PDB file of C-alpha atoms in Angstrom:
ATOM      1  CA  MET A   1      23.110  37.022 -22.828  1.00 40.00           C
ATOM      2  CA  LYS A   2      19.764  37.223 -24.572  1.00 62.00           C
ATOM      3  CA  ARG A   3      18.602  40.576 -25.989  1.00 73.00           C
ATOM      4  CA  LYS A   4      15.617  42.156 -24.257  1.00 81.00           C
ATOM      5  CA  PRO A   5      12.488  42.509 -26.412  1.00 89.00           C
ATOM      6  CA  THR A   6      11.445  46.130 -26.857  1.00 89.00           C
ATOM      7  CA  GLU A   7       8.378  47.527 -25.152  1.00 89.00           C
ATOM      8  CA  TYR A   8       6.905  48.086 -28.614  1.00 91.00           C
ATOM      9  CA  ASP A   9       7.338  44.361 -29.419  1.00 92.00           C
ATOM     10  CA  PHE A  10       5.590  43.507 -26.159  1.00 92.00           C
ATOM     11  CA  LEU A  11       2.693  45.947 -26.589  1.00 91.00           C
ATOM     12  CA  SER A  12       2.039  45.160 -30.245  1.00 93.00           C
ATOM     13  CA  PHE A  13       2.145  41.391 -29.682  1.00 94.00           C
ATOM     14  CA  ALA A  14      -0.223  41.664 -26.696  1.00 93.00           C
ATOM     15  CA  TYR A  15      -2.623  43.700 -28.832  1.00 93.00           C
ATOM     16  CA  ASN A  16      -2.374  41.272 -31.770  1.00 95.00           C
ATOM     17  CA  ILE A  17      -3.325  38.270 -29.614  1.00 95.00           C
ATOM     18  CA  GLY A  18      -6.368  40.108 -28.275  1.00 94.00           C
ATOM     19  CA  PHE A  19      -5.055  41.040 -24.830  1.00 93.00           C
ATOM     20  CA  ARG A  20      -6.739  44.271 -23.788  1.00 92.00           C
ATOM     21  CA  TYR A  21      -5.429  46.246 -20.844  1.00 91.00           C
ATOM     22  CA  TYR A  22      -6.609  49.344 -19.014  1.00 91.00           C
ATOM     23  CA  ASP A  23      -3.454  50.249 -17.120  1.00 90.00           C
ATOM     24  CA  ASN A  24       0.252  50.104 -17.834  1.00 90.00           C
ATOM     25  CA  GLY A  25       3.414  51.453 -16.325  1.00 90.00           C
ATOM     26  CA  ILE A  26       6.763  50.680 -14.786  1.00 90.00           C
ATOM     27  CA  MET A  27       7.014  48.176 -11.944  1.00 87.00           C
ATOM     28  CA  ARG A  28       9.793  48.988  -9.469  1.00 87.00           C
ATOM     29  CA  ASN A  29      11.775  46.963  -6.925  1.00 84.00           C
ATOM     30  CA  LYS A  30      12.141  47.886  -3.263  1.00 86.00           C
ATOM     31  CA  ASP A  31      15.347  49.765  -4.096  1.00 87.00           C
ATOM     32  CA  ASN A  32      13.366  51.794  -6.680  1.00 86.00           C
ATOM     33  CA  SER A  33      15.182  50.213  -9.636  1.00 84.00           C
ATOM     34  CA  LYS A  34      13.108  49.311 -12.683  1.00 85.00           C
ATOM     35  CA  ALA A  35      11.806  45.741 -12.531  1.00 86.00           C
ATOM     36  CA  GLY A  36       9.932  45.922 -15.826  1.00 88.00           C
ATOM     37  CA  MET A  37       6.922  47.198 -17.715  1.00 91.00           C
ATOM     38  CA  TYR A  38       3.474  45.932 -16.730  1.00 91.00           C
ATOM     39  CA  LEU A  39       0.030  45.708 -18.310  1.00 93.00           C
ATOM     40  CA  LYS A  40      -3.047  45.280 -16.080  1.00 92.00           C
ATOM     41  CA  SER A  41      -6.300  43.843 -17.407  1.00 92.00           C
ATOM     42  CA  ASP A  42      -9.626  42.415 -16.294  1.00 90.00           C
ATOM     43  CA  PHE A  43      -8.803  38.948 -17.628  1.00 90.00           C
ATOM     44  CA  ILE A  44      -6.298  36.878 -19.586  1.00 93.00           C
ATOM     45  CA  THR A  45      -7.009  33.544 -21.247  1.00 94.00           C
ATOM     46  CA  ASP A  46      -4.790  30.478 -20.982  1.00 95.00           C
ATOM     47  CA  GLU A  47      -4.268  30.672 -24.748  1.00 96.00           C
ATOM     48  CA  GLN A  48      -3.046  34.283 -24.496  1.00 95.00           C
ATOM     49  CA  LYS A  49      -0.680  33.326 -21.652  1.00 94.00           C
ATOM     50  CA  GLN A  50       0.750  30.476 -23.706  1.00 96.00           C
ATOM     51  CA  LYS A  51       1.279  32.714 -26.746  1.00 95.00           C
ATOM     52  CA  LEU A  52       3.115  35.272 -24.593  1.00 94.00           C
ATOM     53  CA  VAL A  53       5.348  32.556 -23.110  1.00 94.00           C
ATOM     54  CA  ASP A  54       6.026  31.096 -26.565  1.00 94.00           C
ATOM     55  CA  LYS A  55       7.012  34.518 -27.919  1.00 93.00           C
ATOM     56  CA  PHE A  56       8.905  36.029 -24.953  1.00 92.00           C
ATOM     57  CA  GLY A  57       9.920  33.031 -22.824  1.00 90.00           C
ATOM     58  CA  ASP A  58      11.532  34.022 -19.522  1.00 88.00           C
ATOM     59  CA  TRP A  59      11.160  37.726 -20.300  1.00 91.00           C
ATOM     60  CA  VAL A  60       7.462  37.670 -19.403  1.00 93.00           C
ATOM     61  CA  GLY A  61       6.011  37.208 -15.924  1.00 90.00           C
ATOM     62  CA  PHE A  62       2.432  36.798 -14.696  1.00 92.00           C
ATOM     63  CA  PHE A  63       1.104  38.276 -11.464  1.00 89.00           C
ATOM     64  CA  LYS A  64      -2.197  39.119  -9.798  1.00 90.00           C
ATOM     65  CA  ALA A  65      -3.266  42.432  -8.297  1.00 86.00           C
ATOM     66  CA  GLN A  66      -5.740  42.532  -5.456  1.00 84.00           C
ATOM     67  CA  SER A  67      -7.456  45.730  -4.423  1.00 80.00           C
ATOM     68  CA  GLN A  68      -7.138  46.794  -0.816  1.00 82.00           C
ATOM     69  CA  TYR A  69     -10.765  47.940  -0.775  1.00 85.00           C
ATOM     70  CA  ALA A  70     -12.245  45.112  -2.867  1.00 83.00           C
ATOM     71  CA  PRO A  71     -10.192  41.993  -2.040  1.00 80.00           C
ATOM     72  CA  GLU A  72     -12.531  39.790  -4.081  1.00 83.00           C
ATOM     73  CA  SER A  73     -11.458  41.691  -7.203  1.00 84.00           C
ATOM     74  CA  ILE A  74      -8.287  40.081  -8.567  1.00 87.00           C
ATOM     75  CA  LYS A  75      -6.780  41.459 -11.786  1.00 90.00           C
ATOM     76  CA  PRO A  76      -4.107  39.779 -13.930  1.00 90.00           C
ATOM     77  CA  ILE A  77      -0.856  41.600 -14.626  1.00 90.00           C
ATOM     78  CA  ILE A  78       1.681  40.666 -17.258  1.00 92.00           C
ATOM     79  CA  MET A  79       5.177  42.072 -16.988  1.00 91.00           C
ATOM     80  CA  LEU A  80       8.029  42.393 -19.443  1.00 90.00           C
ATOM     81  CA  LYS A  81      11.071  42.069 -17.190  1.00 88.00           C
ATOM     82  CA  SER A  82      13.956  44.518 -17.343  1.00 85.00           C
ATOM     83  CA  GLN A  83      17.395  43.362 -18.425  1.00 82.00           C
ATOM     84  CA  LYS A  84      18.554  43.565 -14.792  1.00 82.00           C
ATOM     85  CA  GLU A  85      15.696  41.336 -13.572  1.00 82.00           C
ATOM     86  CA  TYR A  86      16.285  38.850 -16.376  1.00 81.00           C
ATOM     87  CA  ASP A  87      19.997  38.666 -15.537  1.00 78.00           C
ATOM     88  CA  LYS A  88      19.178  38.116 -11.838  1.00 78.00           C
ATOM     89  CA  MET A  89      17.209  34.994 -12.764  1.00 72.00           C
ATOM     90  CA  PHE A  90      20.351  33.471 -14.243  1.00 69.00           C
ATOM     91  CA  HIS A  91      22.840  35.060 -11.795  1.00 62.00           C
ATOM     92  CA  VAL A  92      24.630  36.978 -14.541  1.00 55.00           C
ATOM     93  CA  GLU A  93      27.212  39.423 -13.247  1.00 56.00           C
ATOM     94  CA  GLN A  94      26.511  42.996 -14.286  1.00 51.00           C
ATOM     95  CA  SER A  95      29.468  45.091 -15.330  1.00 49.00           C
ATOM     96  CA  PRO A  96      29.537  48.627 -13.924  1.00 51.00           C
ATOM     97  CA  VAL A  97      28.750  51.353 -16.425  1.00 49.00           C
TER      98      VAL A  97
END
């Protein structure tokens, strides 16, 4: 099983490649478990996306947020997946703690 990058690794790398965000937090699943940490911005370039994928691989996900009151306003979100979400992608059994 691959080790999860730290949130500090994620934030510092995003900053170093010029990705600027105005909102961050924890994204949760329907069962209220942690899905990962997200960063929301006004834009992301294809070059920044590629650098994030090269550095974090399957740990990073890209989404779009659309405002309920301004549907024409679509904001990019990048997410560093939690260990549980990463394991789900590869159907890894989780041992009880």
